[in-house]
mmCIF file of C-alpha atoms in Angstrom:
data_model
loop_
_atom_site.group_PDB
_atom_site.id
_atom_site.type_symbol
_atom_site.label_atom_id
_atom_site.label_comp_id
_atom_site.label_asym_id
_atom_site.label_seq_id
_atom_site.Cartn_x
_atom_site.Cartn_y
_atom_site.Cartn_z
ATOM 1 C CA UNK J 1 0.226 0.038 0.015
ATOM 2 C CA UNK J 2 2.901 2.219 0.826
ATOM 3 C CA UNK J 3 4.571 1.504 -2.729
ATOM 4 C CA UNK J 4 1.245 2.228 -4.367
ATOM 5 C CA UNK J 5 0.317 5.512 -2.528
ATOM 6 C CA UNK J 6 3.740 6.664 -3.360
ATOM 7 C CA UNK J 7 3.355 5.864 -6.907
ATOM 8 C CA UNK J 8 -0.158 7.523 -7.182
ATOM 9 C CA UNK J 9 0.991 10.764 -5.059
ATOM 10 C CA UNK J 10 3.871 10.852 -7.617
ATOM 11 C CA UNK J 11 1.752 10.586 -10.859
ATOM 12 C CA UNK J 12 -0.998 13.366 -9.302
ATOM 13 C CA UNK J 13 2.059 15.986 -8.575
ATOM 14 C CA UNK J 14 3.501 14.971 -12.117
ATOM 15 C CA UNK J 15 0.318 15.343 -13.797
ATOM 16 C CA UNK J 16 -0.842 18.525 -11.980
ATOM 17 C CA UNK J 17 2.600 19.976 -13.027
ATOM 18 C CA UNK J 18 2.642 19.151 -15.998
ATOM 19 C CA UNK J 19 -1.226 20.250 -16.590
ATOM 20 C CA UNK J 20 0.334 23.851 -15.169
ATOM 21 C CA UNK J 21 3.097 23.908 -16.906
ATOM 22 C CA UNK J 22 1.505 23.253 -20.603
ATOM 23 C CA UNK J 23 -1.532 25.725 -19.752
ATOM 24 C CA UNK J 24 1.088 28.430 -18.915
ATOM 25 C CA UNK J 25 3.278 27.537 -21.940
ATOM 26 C CA UNK J 26 -0.217 27.739 -24.500
ATOM 27 C CA UNK J 27 -1.199 30.649 -22.982
ATOM 28 C CA UNK J 28 2.203 32.336 -23.537
ATOM 29 C CA UNK J 29 2.291 31.224 -27.408
ATOM 30 C CA UNK J 30 -1.420 32.210 -28.151
ATOM 31 C CA UNK J 31 -0.151 35.624 -26.700
ATOM 32 C CA UNK J 32 2.834 35.440 -28.739
ATOM 33 C CA UNK J 33 0.918 34.412 -32.017
ATOM 34 C CA UNK J 34 -1.359 37.780 -31.749
ATOM 35 C CA UNK J 35 1.300 40.227 -30.632
ATOM 36 C CA UNK J 36 3.508 38.674 -33.777
ATOM 37 C CA UNK J 37 0.108 39.170 -36.037
ATOM 38 C CA UNK J 38 -0.469 42.880 -34.382
ATOM 39 C CA UNK J 39 3.284 43.073 -35.999
ATOM 40 C CA UNK J 40 2.552 41.784 -39.345
ATOM 41 C CA UNK J 41 -0.558 44.468 -39.580
ATOM 42 C CA UNK J 42 1.496 47.302 -38.450
ATOM 43 C CA UNK J 43 3.920 46.683 -41.245
ATOM 44 C CA UNK J 44 1.236 46.231 -44.129
ATOM 45 C CA UNK J 45 -0.384 49.728 -42.386
ATOM 46 C CA UNK J 46 3.030 51.483 -42.548
ATOM 47 C CA UNK J 47 3.620 50.287 -46.413
ATOM 48 C CA UNK J 48 -0.063 51.127 -47.266
ATOM 49 C CA UNK J 49 0.466 54.744 -45.533
ATOM 50 C CA UNK J 50 3.667 55.274 -47.510
ATOM 51 C CA UNK J 51 1.976 53.960 -50.872
ATOM 52 C CA UNK J 52 -0.909 56.240 -49.930
ATOM 53 C CA UNK J 53 -3.016 53.330 -50.336
ATOM 54 C CA UNK J 54 -4.648 53.668 -46.762
ATOM 55 C CA UNK J 55 -8.912 53.220 -46.661
ATOM 56 C CA UNK J 56 -11.331 51.670 -44.947
ATOM 57 C CA UNK J 57 -12.183 48.789 -47.013
ATOM 58 C CA UNK J 58 -8.144 47.720 -47.309
ATOM 59 C CA UNK J 59 -8.157 47.905 -43.489
ATOM 60 C CA UNK J 60 -10.873 46.194 -43.054
ATOM 61 C CA UNK J 61 -10.226 43.292 -45.494
ATOM 62 C CA UNK J 62 -6.962 43.043 -43.549
ATOM 63 C CA UNK J 63 -8.760 42.292 -40.279
ATOM 64 C CA UNK J 64 -10.949 39.674 -42.031
ATOM 65 C CA UNK J 65 -7.703 37.924 -43.026
ATOM 66 C CA UNK J 66 -6.467 38.005 -39.540
ATOM 67 C CA UNK J 67 -10.042 36.936 -37.775
ATOM 68 C CA UNK J 68 -9.725 33.873 -39.880
ATOM 69 C CA UNK J 69 -6.052 33.047 -39.439
ATOM 70 C CA UNK J 70 -6.173 33.514 -35.807
ATOM 71 C CA UNK J 71 -9.865 32.751 -35.043
ATOM 72 C CA UNK J 72 -9.678 35.733 -33.144
ATOM 73 C CA UNK J 73 -12.204 39.005 -33.024
ATOM 74 C CA UNK J 74 -10.275 41.783 -34.421
ATOM 75 C CA UNK J 75 -11.129 45.705 -34.247
ATOM 76 C CA UNK J 76 -9.084 48.851 -35.106
ATOM 77 C CA UNK J 77 -8.907 51.930 -32.812
ATOM 78 C CA UNK J 78 -8.061 55.521 -33.667
ATOM 79 C CA UNK J 79 -5.729 57.391 -31.552
ATOM 80 C CA UNK J 80 -8.670 58.925 -30.112
ATOM 81 C CA UNK J 81 -9.718 55.693 -28.458
ATOM 82 C CA UNK J 82 -12.745 55.519 -31.085
ATOM 83 C CA UNK J 83 -13.412 52.248 -32.560
ATOM 84 C CA UNK J 84 -13.006 52.401 -36.348
ATOM 85 C CA UNK J 85 -13.231 48.805 -38.091
ATOM 86 C CA UNK J 86 -14.544 45.799 -36.635
ATOM 87 C CA UNK J 87 -14.530 42.341 -37.993
ATOM 88 C CA UNK J 88 -17.140 40.105 -38.754
ATOM 89 C CA UNK J 89 -17.419 37.880 -35.609
ATOM 90 C CA UNK J 90 -18.181 42.120 -33.430
ATOM 91 C CA UNK J 91 -20.894 43.832 -33.333
ATOM 92 C CA UNK J 92 -21.353 46.739 -35.954
ATOM 93 C CA UNK J 93 -22.662 48.825 -33.432
ATOM 94 C CA UNK J 94 -19.470 49.510 -31.516
ATOM 95 C CA UNK J 95 -18.234 51.336 -34.352
ATOM 96 C CA UNK J 96 -17.528 54.826 -33.162
ATOM 97 C CA UNK J 97 -17.558 53.935 -29.566
ATOM 98 C CA UNK J 98 -14.743 55.259 -27.312
ATOM 99 C CA UNK J 99 -13.575 52.496 -24.994
ATOM 100 C CA UNK J 100 -11.777 53.777 -21.945
ATOM 101 C CA UNK J 101 -10.095 50.304 -20.709
ATOM 102 C CA UNK J 102 -6.461 50.159 -19.336
ATOM 103 C CA UNK J 103 -5.158 48.221 -22.048
ATOM 104 C CA UNK J 104 -6.634 51.044 -24.486
ATOM 105 C CA UNK J 105 -4.746 53.315 -22.431
ATOM 106 C CA UNK J 106 -1.290 51.593 -22.628
ATOM 107 C CA UNK J 107 -1.682 51.140 -26.529
ATOM 108 C CA UNK J 108 -2.502 54.891 -27.163
ATOM 109 C CA UNK J 109 1.037 55.533 -25.362
ATOM 110 C CA UNK J 110 2.611 53.273 -27.752
ATOM 111 C CA UNK J 111 3.319 50.013 -26.150
ATOM 112 C CA UNK J 112 2.045 46.708 -26.396
ATOM 113 C CA UNK J 113 -0.686 45.523 -24.312
ATOM 114 C CA UNK J 114 -1.775 42.242 -23.065
ATOM 115 C CA UNK J 115 -5.013 41.469 -20.623
ATOM 116 C CA UNK J 116 -7.692 39.169 -19.983
ATOM 117 C CA UNK J 117 -10.996 41.040 -19.407
ATOM 118 C CA UNK J 118 -13.875 42.223 -21.194
ATOM 119 C CA UNK J 119 -12.821 45.030 -23.138
ATOM 120 C CA UNK J 120 -14.578 48.158 -21.700
ATOM 121 C CA UNK J 121 -17.942 45.881 -21.777
ATOM 122 C CA UNK J 122 -17.445 44.895 -25.903
ATOM 123 C CA UNK J 123 -17.635 40.969 -25.001
ATOM 124 C CA UNK J 124 -19.920 39.192 -22.436
ATOM 125 C CA UNK J 125 -16.825 36.934 -21.266
ATOM 126 C CA UNK J 126 -13.326 37.418 -20.975
ATOM 127 C CA UNK J 127 -11.169 37.131 -23.620
ATOM 128 C CA UNK J 128 -7.523 37.343 -24.095
ATOM 129 C CA UNK J 129 -6.822 40.746 -25.710
ATOM 130 C CA UNK J 130 -3.569 41.769 -27.228
ATOM 131 C CA UNK J 131 -3.415 45.306 -28.324
ATOM 132 C CA UNK J 132 -0.747 46.396 -30.478
ATOM 133 C CA UNK J 133 0.241 50.152 -31.413
ATOM 134 C CA UNK J 134 0.002 51.605 -35.007
ATOM 135 C CA UNK J 135 2.381 53.797 -35.666
ATOM 136 C CA UNK J 136 4.089 55.753 -38.509
ATOM 137 C CA UNK J 137 7.697 57.389 -37.360
ATOM 138 C CA UNK J 138 6.560 59.282 -33.475
ATOM 139 C CA UNK J 139 2.906 59.458 -34.643
ATOM 140 C CA UNK J 140 0.637 57.017 -33.144
ATOM 141 C CA UNK J 141 -2.249 56.063 -35.751
ATOM 142 C CA UNK J 142 -4.478 53.813 -33.292
ATOM 143 C CA UNK J 143 -3.986 50.485 -32.204
ATOM 144 C CA UNK J 144 -5.092 46.936 -33.578
ATOM 145 C CA UNK J 145 -6.873 44.918 -30.771
ATOM 146 C CA UNK J 146 -6.827 41.011 -31.064
ATOM 147 C CA UNK J 147 -9.546 38.818 -28.596
ATOM 148 C CA UNK J 148 -9.539 35.461 -28.268
ATOM 149 C CA UNK J 149 -12.399 34.133 -25.786
ATOM 150 C CA UNK J 150 -10.553 32.269 -22.697
ATOM 151 C CA UNK J 151 -13.205 29.635 -22.706
ATOM 152 C CA UNK J 152 -11.861 28.626 -26.387
ATOM 153 C CA UNK J 153 -8.311 28.695 -25.049
ATOM 154 C CA UNK J 154 -9.410 26.772 -21.778
ATOM 155 C CA UNK J 155 -11.066 24.189 -24.038
ATOM 156 C CA UNK J 156 -8.121 23.311 -25.875
ATOM 157 C CA UNK J 157 -5.881 22.877 -22.949
ATOM 158 C CA UNK J 158 -8.777 20.570 -21.358
ATOM 159 C CA UNK J 159 -8.360 18.352 -24.145
ATOM 160 C CA UNK J 160 -4.798 18.221 -23.549
ATOM 161 C CA UNK J 161 -5.396 17.386 -19.719
ATOM 162 C CA UNK J 162 -7.658 14.550 -20.416
ATOM 163 C CA UNK J 163 -4.918 13.022 -22.909
ATOM 164 C CA UNK J 164 -2.688 13.081 -19.954
ATOM 165 C CA UNK J 165 -4.562 11.930 -17.186
ATOM 166 C CA UNK J 166 -5.772 9.058 -19.711
ATOM 167 C CA UNK J 167 -2.733 7.990 -20.169
ATOM 168 C CA UNK J 168 -1.834 8.504 -16.603
ATOM 169 C CA UNK J 169 -4.163 6.104 -15.222
ATOM 170 C CA UNK J 170 -3.376 3.167 -17.330
ATOM 171 C CA UNK J 171 0.188 3.457 -16.202
ATOM 172 C CA UNK J 172 -0.951 3.971 -12.538
ATOM 173 C CA UNK J 173 -2.942 0.636 -12.918
ATOM 174 C CA UNK J 174 -0.106 -1.606 -14.128
ATOM 175 C CA UNK J 175 2.480 0.256 -11.913
ATOM 176 C CA UNK J 176 -0.002 -0.937 -8.822
ATOM 177 C CA UNK J 177 -0.279 -4.607 -10.198
ATOM 178 C CA UNK J 178 3.553 -4.897 -10.761
ATOM 179 C CA UNK J 179 4.085 -3.540 -7.260
ATOM 180 C CA UNK J 180 1.819 -5.978 -5.912
ATOM 181 C CA UNK J 181 3.087 -8.690 -7.381
ATOM 182 C CA UNK J 182 6.952 -7.499 -6.535
ATOM 183 C CA UNK J 183 6.111 -6.970 -2.726
ATOM 184 C CA UNK J 184 4.158 -10.723 -2.655
ATOM 185 C CA UNK J 185 7.088 -12.133 -4.140
ATOM 186 C CA UNK J 186 9.597 -10.563 -1.775
ATOM 187 C CA UNK J 187 7.524 -11.324 1.380
#
C-alpha cells in the first residue's frame, strides 16, 4: 500500500505540474502569436500609408484575414480611443464608440498591451486581448486589438489534460499491479 500510495502521489503531482506548465506555455504561445500578427498588421499599414493606399476597405480586408487566420475577433481603434473598424464576428454597433480601458490607454501610449478582460464591456465573456499600437514614425495612428475567448483557450488545454490523465491512469494501474506482485514475491 505504501508503494502504491507513493506511485499515486507521484503521478498526481506530475500530472498536475505538467498540466499547469502546459496551460501557461499554451497561453504564452497564443499571446506571442497575437503580438506577431499585430506586428505584421503594423508593417502592412506602414507600407499602405507610404504608398497612399490606406482606406477603410483595405483595413477591413486585413482585419477579416486576421480573424480567419487566428480565430480571434479583431478591431481597429483610432488615436482618440474610438473603434473605427470591427471584424465580422463583432457587433458593428461598436463603431464610433469610445472605449476607456487600461489596455487602450497602454496601446495609445505606444506600448503593446496584453490583458484578460471584457475590454470595456465589448464582450460578454473574458477574452485574451493583445493590443498593438500602429505608429508611423513617432505618430500613433491608433491600435489593433485581437481578442480570443478564454473559454476557447481553456477548451484546448482541457483536451490536453484529458490526454495526459487518460495515459496516466493505465500506467498507474499497471504499476500498482506490478508493485503488488513484486511485494508479494519478496514477502
